[in-house]
Amino acid sequence: MDLIEIFKALGDENRIRILNLLIRQELCVCEIETVLDMTQSNASRHLNKLKTSGIITSEKKSQWVYYRVDNKFIEENNLLYEFIKNKMAENTQLLRDIETLKKYKNSNFTCEQLREDKSQVLKYLREQCNNN
Amino acid sequence: MDLIEIFKALGDENRIRILNLLIRQELCVCEIETVLDMTQSNASRHLNKLKTSGIITSEKKSQWVYYRVDNKFIEENNLLYEFIKNKMAENTQLLRDIETLKKYKNSNFTCEQLREDKSQVLKYLREQCNNN
DNA sequence: TATATATATGAGTATAATTGAATATAATCA
DNA sequence: TGATTATATTCAATTATACTCATATATATA
């Protein structure tokens, strides 16, 4: 049942956190990895689960793979999609993640810098977020 | 996260089948057990999971425990609830379950009869459903 | 009170999901 | 081409879920 696969995909904290970011904007794996502070393989796996259940889709741009919410999913599951967005707006953890995403985007760190010194970027993001 | 517990509870075929029935009407454990042809302990466990996640509620009436969708859940998660109902109406398995429920109700079998000869009741329900 | 019964729960097992570390793959760039 | 890198995948370990059978609990009834 499609319905059940969707609910299974949504029934995991890491995947909800990823989806929360992707609802804001499309992102590549290394960005998600950084903002949510999870391992690369874990991010990739969760993205795959969201993709297999039809919630998100991906596009390869040179060496990066960009993920975004699938428009087909939004159309076909609009009530669910609106529900998710509403509930996400009430959740502190998810709001914090959005703040981290904003800080990350404002920092103008690139995927190249992430590669060179990820720990510095993470430190920067934590400091910025603690200032709020 | 509440949200995740709800999705976890919904991410299981047996629980979706149970919820599908309860959306129609409140039912006791032995009725669910019979209509969905599952073991008593399994039905009870799934009902408990739906209950702890806040989707359904229960009321004990003499020796029976009646389960129904929690009104609080409907109010607080209305978009999700409407989504679920819409999707359920598109699913053949779930529509078949509703037919079985109707047959069961029309048969006027009681919980007492179920206890005495459950196999007869199951046979009857299967025959009735195959006629459609 | 003794018996029957509706439901819940415990124990054990089987299956599935999640994870990190290591490796494979595919694209880029020097 | 060879080195680097972004992402995916495999492996092995752990943890969580689901299921069945047996038993406990609470209620009803003779």
mmCIF file of C-alpha atoms (C1' of nucleotides) in Angstrom:
data_model
loop_
_atom_site.group_PDB
_atom_site.id
_atom_site.type_symbol
_atom_site.label_atom_id
_atom_site.label_comp_id
_atom_site.label_asym_id
_atom_site.label_seq_id
_atom_site.Cartn_x
_atom_site.Cartn_y
_atom_site.Cartn_z
ATOM 1 C CA MET A 1 0.000 0.000 0.000
ATOM 2 C CA ASP A 2 1.384 3.367 -1.090
ATOM 3 C CA LEU A 3 -0.223 5.017 1.888
ATOM 4 C CA ILE A 4 1.660 2.838 4.326
ATOM 5 C CA GLU A 5 4.998 3.371 2.612
ATOM 6 C CA ILE A 6 4.451 7.108 2.912
ATOM 7 C CA PHE A 7 3.650 6.867 6.606
ATOM 8 C CA LYS A 8 6.621 4.580 7.188
ATOM 9 C CA ALA A 9 8.885 7.077 5.493
ATOM 10 C CA LEU A 10 7.499 9.876 7.647
ATOM 11 C CA GLY A 11 7.741 7.895 10.876
ATOM 12 C CA ASP A 12 11.384 8.676 11.541
ATOM 13 C CA GLU A 13 12.908 11.725 13.168
ATOM 14 C CA ASN A 14 15.870 12.020 10.801
ATOM 15 C CA ARG A 15 13.659 11.845 7.756
ATOM 16 C CA ILE A 16 11.232 14.408 9.151
ATOM 17 C CA ARG A 17 14.160 16.725 9.818
ATOM 18 C CA ILE A 18 15.400 16.262 6.257
ATOM 19 C CA LEU A 19 11.963 16.840 4.785
ATOM 20 C CA ASN A 20 11.607 19.950 6.920
ATOM 21 C CA LEU A 21 14.660 21.440 5.186
ATOM 22 C CA LEU A 22 13.659 20.312 1.711
ATOM 23 C CA ILE A 23 10.257 21.964 2.076
ATOM 24 C CA ARG A 24 12.190 25.236 2.333
ATOM 25 C CA GLN A 25 14.512 24.672 -0.601
ATOM 26 C CA GLU A 26 16.298 22.051 -2.607
ATOM 27 C CA LEU A 27 19.580 20.899 -1.127
ATOM 28 C CA CYS A 28 22.429 18.562 -1.925
ATOM 29 C CA VAL A 29 23.468 15.712 0.349
ATOM 30 C CA CYS A 30 26.500 17.449 1.813
ATOM 31 C CA GLU A 31 24.397 20.443 2.842
ATOM 32 C CA ILE A 32 21.842 18.272 4.612
ATOM 33 C CA GLU A 33 24.641 16.335 6.234
ATOM 34 C CA THR A 34 26.150 19.550 7.584
ATOM 35 C CA VAL A 35 23.023 21.342 8.712
ATOM 36 C CA LEU A 36 21.635 18.285 10.499
ATOM 37 C CA ASP A 37 25.032 17.025 11.610
ATOM 38 C CA MET A 38 24.571 13.461 10.425
ATOM 39 C CA THR A 39 26.914 11.088 8.632
ATOM 40 C CA GLN A 40 27.016 11.098 4.861
ATOM 41 C CA SER A 41 25.855 7.525 4.499
ATOM 42 C CA ASN A 42 22.986 8.064 6.874
ATOM 43 C CA ALA A 43 21.814 11.190 5.076
ATOM 44 C CA SER A 44 22.022 9.382 1.776
ATOM 45 C CA ARG A 45 20.073 6.403 3.040
ATOM 46 C CA HIS A 46 17.266 8.492 4.515
ATOM 47 C CA LEU A 47 17.048 10.528 1.347
ATOM 48 C CA ASN A 48 16.706 7.318 -0.578
ATOM 49 C CA LYS A 49 13.871 6.149 1.632
ATOM 50 C CA LEU A 50 12.021 9.434 1.141
ATOM 51 C CA LYS A 51 12.609 9.112 -2.575
ATOM 52 C CA THR A 52 11.436 5.502 -2.862
ATOM 53 C CA SER A 53 8.216 6.366 -1.096
ATOM 54 C CA GLY A 54 7.615 9.142 -3.628
ATOM 55 C CA ILE A 55 7.931 12.107 -1.299
ATOM 56 C CA ILE A 56 11.042 13.652 -2.787
ATOM 57 C CA THR A 57 12.861 13.537 -6.077
ATOM 58 C CA SER A 58 16.447 14.192 -7.090
ATOM 59 C CA GLU A 59 18.463 15.687 -9.892
ATOM 60 C CA LYS A 60 22.137 15.260 -10.525
ATOM 61 C CA LYS A 61 24.011 18.464 -11.321
ATOM 62 C CA SER A 62 27.620 17.647 -12.125
ATOM 63 C CA GLN A 63 28.938 15.827 -9.058
ATOM 64 C CA TRP A 64 26.157 16.939 -6.731
ATOM 65 C CA VAL A 65 22.746 15.387 -6.304
ATOM 66 C CA TYR A 66 20.058 17.883 -5.418
ATOM 67 C CA TYR A 67 16.957 16.702 -3.605
ATOM 68 C CA ARG A 68 13.608 18.445 -3.435
ATOM 69 C CA VAL A 69 10.000 17.685 -2.554
ATOM 70 C CA ASP A 70 8.303 15.994 -5.499
ATOM 71 C CA ASN A 71 5.568 18.162 -7.017
ATOM 72 C CA LYS A 72 3.606 15.041 -7.843
ATOM 73 C CA PHE A 73 3.608 14.149 -4.160
ATOM 74 C CA ILE A 74 2.341 17.603 -3.239
ATOM 75 C CA GLU A 75 -0.458 17.422 -5.792
ATOM 76 C CA GLU A 76 -1.573 13.922 -4.958
ATOM 77 C CA ASN A 77 -1.274 14.274 -1.200
ATOM 78 C CA ASN A 78 -2.118 17.868 -0.649
ATOM 79 C CA LEU A 79 -3.972 17.502 2.622
ATOM 80 C CA LEU A 80 -1.124 15.496 4.074
ATOM 81 C CA TYR A 81 1.408 17.990 2.802
ATOM 82 C CA GLU A 82 -0.408 20.927 4.359
ATOM 83 C CA PHE A 83 -0.784 18.975 7.584
ATOM 84 C CA ILE A 84 2.937 18.277 7.731
ATOM 85 C CA LYS A 85 3.826 21.903 7.097
ATOM 86 C CA ASN A 86 1.458 23.097 9.831
ATOM 87 C CA LYS A 87 2.787 20.663 12.383
ATOM 88 C CA MET A 88 6.386 21.397 11.484
ATOM 89 C CA ALA A 89 5.813 25.062 12.265
ATOM 90 C CA GLU A 90 4.915 24.087 15.845
ATOM 91 C CA ASN A 91 8.014 22.025 16.522
ATOM 92 C CA THR A 92 11.002 23.650 18.222
ATOM 93 C CA GLN A 93 13.582 21.167 16.970
ATOM 94 C CA LEU A 94 12.455 21.677 13.396
ATOM 95 C CA LEU A 95 12.370 25.455 13.768
ATOM 96 C CA ARG A 96 15.908 25.324 15.113
ATOM 97 C CA ASP A 97 16.969 23.296 12.082
ATOM 98 C CA ILE A 98 15.535 25.968 9.818
ATOM 99 C CA GLU A 99 17.545 28.585 11.686
ATOM 100 C CA THR A 100 20.672 26.503 11.219
ATOM 101 C CA LEU A 101 19.883 26.203 7.530
ATOM 102 C CA LYS A 102 19.541 29.992 7.254
ATOM 103 C CA LYS A 103 22.819 30.554 9.061
ATOM 104 C CA TYR A 104 24.481 28.068 6.810
ATOM 105 C CA LYS A 105 23.152 29.772 3.713
ATOM 106 C CA ASN A 106 24.118 33.234 5.005
ATOM 107 C CA SER A 107 27.611 32.034 5.816
ATOM 108 C CA ASN A 108 28.255 31.455 2.150
ATOM 109 C CA PHE A 109 30.141 28.340 2.972
ATOM 110 C CA THR A 110 30.415 26.206 -0.094
ATOM 111 C CA CYS A 111 30.465 22.471 -0.440
ATOM 112 C CA GLU A 112 34.182 22.864 -1.174
ATOM 113 C CA GLN A 113 34.789 24.499 2.203
ATOM 114 C CA LEU A 114 32.772 21.807 3.896
ATOM 115 C CA ARG A 115 35.062 19.269 2.423
ATOM 116 C CA GLU A 116 38.170 21.120 3.559
ATOM 117 C CA ASP A 117 37.145 21.743 7.138
ATOM 118 C CA LYS A 118 33.751 20.551 8.109
ATOM 119 C CA SER A 119 34.421 20.896 11.833
ATOM 120 C CA GLN A 120 34.994 24.647 11.424
ATOM 121 C CA VAL A 121 31.710 25.060 9.631
ATOM 122 C CA LEU A 122 29.874 23.058 12.258
ATOM 123 C CA LYS A 123 31.458 25.155 14.999
ATOM 124 C CA TYR A 124 30.427 28.353 13.227
ATOM 125 C CA LEU A 125 26.856 27.162 12.821
ATOM 126 C CA ARG A 126 26.565 26.187 16.470
ATOM 127 C CA GLU A 127 27.874 29.546 17.614
ATOM 128 C CA GLN A 128 25.534 31.450 15.344
ATOM 129 C CA CYS A 129 22.566 29.433 16.506
ATOM 130 C CA ASN A 130 23.401 29.906 20.169
ATOM 131 C CA ASN A 131 23.384 33.666 19.683
ATOM 132 C CA ASN A 132 19.641 33.553 19.082
ATOM 133 C CA MET B 1 7.857 14.091 18.634
ATOM 134 C CA ASP B 2 4.093 13.517 18.610
ATOM 135 C CA LEU B 3 4.057 13.802 14.857
ATOM 136 C CA ILE B 4 6.463 10.928 14.435
ATOM 137 C CA GLU B 5 4.586 8.696 16.846
ATOM 138 C CA ILE B 6 1.450 9.288 14.817
ATOM 139 C CA PHE B 7 3.187 8.418 11.550
ATOM 140 C CA LYS B 8 4.765 5.346 13.122
ATOM 141 C CA ALA B 9 1.382 4.171 14.281
ATOM 142 C CA LEU B 10 -0.053 4.705 10.806
ATOM 143 C CA GLY B 11 2.836 2.982 9.040
ATOM 144 C CA ASP B 12 1.525 -0.529 9.470
ATOM 145 C CA GLU B 13 -1.002 -2.403 7.378
ATOM 146 C CA ASN B 14 -2.817 -4.063 10.271
ATOM 147 C CA ARG B 15 -3.225 -0.781 12.088
ATOM 148 C CA ILE B 16 -4.483 0.988 8.978
ATOM 149 C CA ARG B 17 -7.012 -1.803 8.500
ATOM 150 C CA ILE B 18 -8.154 -1.424 12.092
ATOM 151 C CA LEU B 19 -8.410 2.345 11.836
ATOM 152 C CA ASN B 20 -10.368 1.965 8.615
ATOM 153 C CA LEU B 21 -13.046 0.046 10.529
ATOM 154 C CA LEU B 22 -13.043 2.353 13.530
ATOM 155 C CA ILE B 23 -13.605 5.374 11.302
ATOM 156 C CA ARG B 24 -16.920 3.744 10.397
ATOM 157 C CA GLN B 25 -18.003 2.841 13.900
ATOM 158 C CA GLU B 26 -16.778 1.936 17.332
ATOM 159 C CA LEU B 27 -15.982 -1.743 17.771
ATOM 160 C CA CYS B 28 -14.843 -4.113 20.459
ATOM 161 C CA VAL B 29 -11.688 -6.192 20.160
ATOM 162 C CA CYS B 30 -13.444 -9.441 19.304
ATOM 163 C CA GLU B 31 -15.281 -7.789 16.416
ATOM 164 C CA ILE B 32 -12.080 -6.390 14.934
ATOM 165 C CA GLU B 33 -10.404 -9.732 15.422
ATOM 166 C CA THR B 34 -13.160 -11.471 13.496
ATOM 167 C CA VAL B 35 -13.646 -9.015 10.660
ATOM 168 C CA LEU B 36 -9.910 -8.727 9.971
ATOM 169 C CA ASP B 37 -9.163 -12.364 10.814
ATOM 170 C CA MET B 38 -6.287 -11.676 13.155
ATOM 171 C CA THR B 39 -5.370 -13.156 16.525
ATOM 172 C CA GLN B 40 -6.770 -11.619 19.672
ATOM 173 C CA SER B 41 -3.413 -10.639 21.086
ATOM 174 C CA ASN B 42 -2.333 -9.093 17.832
ATOM 175 C CA ALA B 43 -5.491 -7.032 17.562
ATOM 176 C CA SER B 44 -5.117 -5.917 21.154
ATOM 177 C CA ARG B 45 -1.503 -4.886 20.674
ATOM 178 C CA HIS B 46 -2.187 -2.871 17.536
ATOM 179 C CA LEU B 47 -5.115 -1.192 19.217
ATOM 180 C CA ASN B 48 -2.821 -0.258 22.057
ATOM 181 C CA LYS B 49 -0.309 1.292 19.678
ATOM 182 C CA LEU B 50 -3.037 3.351 18.028
ATOM 183 C CA LYS B 51 -4.203 4.384 21.461
ATOM 184 C CA THR B 52 -0.820 5.411 22.857
ATOM 185 C CA SER B 53 -0.190 7.554 19.813
ATOM 186 C CA GLY B 54 -3.461 9.358 20.513
ATOM 187 C CA ILE B 55 -5.382 8.256 17.448
ATOM 188 C CA ILE B 56 -8.028 6.175 19.144
ATOM 189 C CA THR B 57 -9.540 5.923 22.583
ATOM 190 C CA SER B 58 -11.315 3.167 24.445
ATOM 191 C CA GLU B 59 -14.157 2.658 26.850
ATOM 192 C CA LYS B 60 -14.865 -0.413 28.874
ATOM 193 C CA LYS B 61 -18.491 -1.546 28.849
ATOM 194 C CA SER B 62 -18.894 -4.515 31.161
ATOM 195 C CA GLN B 63 -16.476 -7.148 29.873
ATOM 196 C CA TRP B 64 -15.986 -5.542 26.475
ATOM 197 C CA VAL B 65 -13.623 -2.746 25.562
ATOM 198 C CA TYR B 66 -14.906 -0.548 22.783
ATOM 199 C CA TYR B 67 -12.455 1.400 20.669
ATOM 200 C CA ARG B 68 -13.205 4.459 18.580
ATOM 201 C CA VAL B 69 -11.354 7.287 16.870
ATOM 202 C CA ASP B 70 -10.477 9.973 19.418
ATOM 203 C CA ASN B 71 -12.353 13.214 18.779
ATOM 204 C CA LYS B 72 -9.386 15.149 20.082
ATOM 205 C CA PHE B 73 -7.246 13.534 17.392
ATOM 206 C CA ILE B 74 -9.747 14.490 14.705
ATOM 207 C CA GLU B 75 -9.849 18.089 15.891
ATOM 208 C CA GLU B 76 -6.112 18.517 16.268
ATOM 209 C CA ASN B 77 -5.153 16.671 13.105
ATOM 210 C CA ASN B 78 -8.013 17.422 10.828
ATOM 211 C CA LEU B 79 -6.070 17.695 7.589
ATOM 212 C CA LEU B 80 -4.395 14.374 8.260
ATOM 213 C CA TYR B 81 -7.698 12.781 9.181
ATOM 214 C CA GLU B 82 -9.370 13.952 5.990
ATOM 215 C CA PHE B 83 -6.361 12.797 3.997
ATOM 216 C CA ILE B 84 -6.548 9.338 5.520
ATOM 217 C CA LYS B 85 -10.260 9.033 4.835
ATOM 218 C CA ASN B 86 -9.801 10.081 1.197
ATOM 219 C CA LYS B 87 -6.988 7.634 0.597
ATOM 220 C CA MET B 88 -8.809 4.824 2.329
ATOM 221 C CA ALA B 89 -11.707 5.239 -0.075
ATOM 222 C CA GLU B 90 -9.339 4.465 -2.965
ATOM 223 C CA ASN B 91 -7.957 1.255 -1.542
ATOM 224 C CA THR B 92 -9.525 -2.059 -2.565
ATOM 225 C CA GLN B 93 -8.315 -4.010 0.466
ATOM 226 C CA LEU B 94 -9.794 -1.457 2.812
ATOM 227 C CA LEU B 95 -13.053 -1.279 0.883
ATOM 228 C CA ARG B 96 -13.275 -5.049 1.099
ATOM 229 C CA ASP B 97 -12.784 -4.847 4.850
ATOM 230 C CA ILE B 98 -15.676 -2.411 5.086
ATOM 231 C CA GLU B 99 -17.836 -4.855 3.138
ATOM 232 C CA THR B 100 -16.852 -7.609 5.540
ATOM 233 C CA LEU B 101 -17.731 -5.351 8.443
ATOM 234 C CA LYS B 102 -21.166 -4.677 6.969
ATOM 235 C CA LYS B 103 -21.778 -8.371 6.386
ATOM 236 C CA TYR B 104 -20.748 -9.070 9.915
ATOM 237 C CA LYS B 105 -23.100 -6.454 11.273
ATOM 238 C CA ASN B 106 -25.962 -7.660 9.075
ATOM 239 C CA SER B 107 -25.414 -11.239 10.140
ATOM 240 C CA ASN B 108 -26.381 -10.315 13.675
ATOM 241 C CA PHE B 109 -23.695 -12.568 14.969
ATOM 242 C CA THR B 110 -22.955 -11.637 18.539
ATOM 243 C CA CYS B 111 -19.719 -11.775 20.438
ATOM 244 C CA GLU B 112 -21.228 -14.769 22.218
ATOM 245 C CA GLN B 113 -21.606 -16.653 18.954
ATOM 246 C CA LEU B 114 -18.088 -15.731 17.961
ATOM 247 C CA ARG B 115 -16.835 -17.342 21.094
ATOM 248 C CA GLU B 116 -18.852 -20.520 20.483
ATOM 249 C CA ASP B 117 -17.874 -21.088 16.871
ATOM 250 C CA LYS B 118 -15.647 -18.503 15.341
ATOM 251 C CA SER B 119 -14.774 -20.675 12.338
ATOM 252 C CA GLN B 120 -18.453 -20.792 11.294
ATOM 253 C CA VAL B 121 -18.699 -17.021 11.449
ATOM 254 C CA LEU B 122 -15.523 -16.563 9.432
ATOM 255 C CA LYS B 123 -16.774 -19.048 6.826
ATOM 256 C CA TYR B 124 -20.060 -17.161 6.569
ATOM 257 C CA LEU B 125 -18.322 -13.829 6.140
ATOM 258 C CA ARG B 126 -16.079 -15.167 3.406
ATOM 259 C CA GLU B 127 -19.006 -16.621 1.497
ATOM 260 C CA GLN B 128 -20.972 -13.411 1.761
ATOM 261 C CA CYS B 129 -18.033 -11.382 0.533
ATOM 262 C CA ASN B 130 -17.343 -13.649 -2.409
ATOM 263 C CA ASN B 131 -20.921 -13.175 -3.600
ATOM 264 C CA ASN B 132 -20.142 -9.571 -4.392
ATOM 265 C "C1'" DT C 1 -17.897 -19.209 45.109
ATOM 266 C "C1'" DA C 2 -16.540 -21.441 40.898
ATOM 267 C "C1'" DT C 3 -16.511 -21.037 36.025
ATOM 268 C "C1'" DA C 4 -16.369 -18.757 31.734
ATOM 269 C "C1'" DT C 5 -14.847 -15.113 28.937
ATOM 270 C "C1'" DA C 6 -12.958 -10.404 26.984
ATOM 271 C "C1'" DT C 7 -8.928 -8.273 26.966
ATOM 272 C "C1'" DA C 8 -4.123 -7.320 28.175
ATOM 273 C "C1'" DT C 9 0.452 -8.669 28.849
ATOM 274 C "C1'" DG C 10 4.911 -11.454 29.212
ATOM 275 C "C1'" DA C 11 8.329 -14.377 26.999
ATOM 276 C "C1'" DG C 12 10.480 -15.972 23.076
ATOM 277 C "C1'" DT C 13 11.335 -15.736 18.285
ATOM 278 C "C1'" DA C 14 11.452 -13.901 13.657
ATOM 279 C "C1'" DT C 15 11.815 -10.096 10.864
ATOM 280 C "C1'" DA C 16 12.782 -5.411 9.682
ATOM 281 C "C1'" DA C 17 15.002 -0.834 10.399
ATOM 282 C "C1'" DT C 18 18.859 1.950 11.731
ATOM 283 C "C1'" DT C 19 23.546 2.853 12.091
ATOM 284 C "C1'" DG C 20 28.824 3.615 11.292
ATOM 285 C "C1'" DA C 21 32.717 2.183 8.872
ATOM 286 C "C1'" DA C 22 34.543 0.813 4.787
ATOM 287 C "C1'" DT C 23 34.185 0.485 -0.074
ATOM 288 C "C1'" DA C 24 32.307 1.255 -4.793
ATOM 289 C "C1'" DT C 25 30.834 4.381 -8.392
ATOM 290 C "C1'" DA C 26 30.680 8.303 -11.124
ATOM 291 C "C1'" DA C 27 31.972 12.933 -12.032
ATOM 292 C "C1'" DT C 28 35.544 16.606 -11.965
ATOM 293 C "C1'" DC C 29 39.838 18.534 -12.428
ATOM 294 C "C1'" DA C 30 44.925 18.968 -12.644
ATOM 295 C "C1'" DT D 1 45.531 9.524 -17.100
ATOM 296 C "C1'" DG D 2 45.596 9.823 -12.084
ATOM 297 C "C1'" DA D 3 43.873 12.098 -8.058
ATOM 298 C "C1'" DT D 4 40.039 14.046 -5.734
ATOM 299 C "C1'" DT D 5 35.440 14.199 -4.290
ATOM 300 C "C1'" DA D 6 30.065 13.673 -3.922
ATOM 301 C "C1'" DT D 7 27.117 10.188 -3.383
ATOM 302 C "C1'" DA D 8 25.561 5.399 -3.104
ATOM 303 C "C1'" DT D 9 26.051 0.914 -1.405
ATOM 304 C "C1'" DT D 10 27.666 -3.131 1.221
ATOM 305 C "C1'" DC D 11 28.728 -5.348 5.560
ATOM 306 C "C1'" DA D 12 28.156 -6.296 10.247
ATOM 307 C "C1'" DA D 13 26.275 -5.003 14.494
ATOM 308 C "C1'" DT D 14 22.572 -3.226 17.110
ATOM 309 C "C1'" DT D 15 18.002 -2.066 18.077
ATOM 310 C "C1'" DA D 16 13.187 -1.946 17.319
ATOM 311 C "C1'" DT D 17 8.807 -4.199 15.663
ATOM 312 C "C1'" DA D 18 5.632 -7.685 14.992
ATOM 313 C "C1'" DC D 19 3.996 -12.063 15.824
ATOM 314 C "C1'" DT D 20 2.445 -16.348 18.381
ATOM 315 C "C1'" DC D 21 1.577 -18.943 22.384
ATOM 316 C "C1'" DA D 22 0.688 -19.035 27.027
ATOM 317 C "C1'" DT D 23 -0.824 -16.754 31.023
ATOM 318 C "C1'" DA D 24 -2.745 -12.942 33.946
ATOM 319 C "C1'" DT D 25 -6.523 -9.880 35.065
ATOM 320 C "C1'" DA D 26 -11.004 -8.276 35.475
ATOM 321 C "C1'" DT D 27 -15.758 -8.931 34.734
ATOM 322 C "C1'" DA D 28 -19.988 -11.600 34.365
ATOM 323 C "C1'" DT D 29 -22.821 -15.342 35.413
ATOM 324 C "C1'" DA D 30 -24.568 -19.791 37.183
#
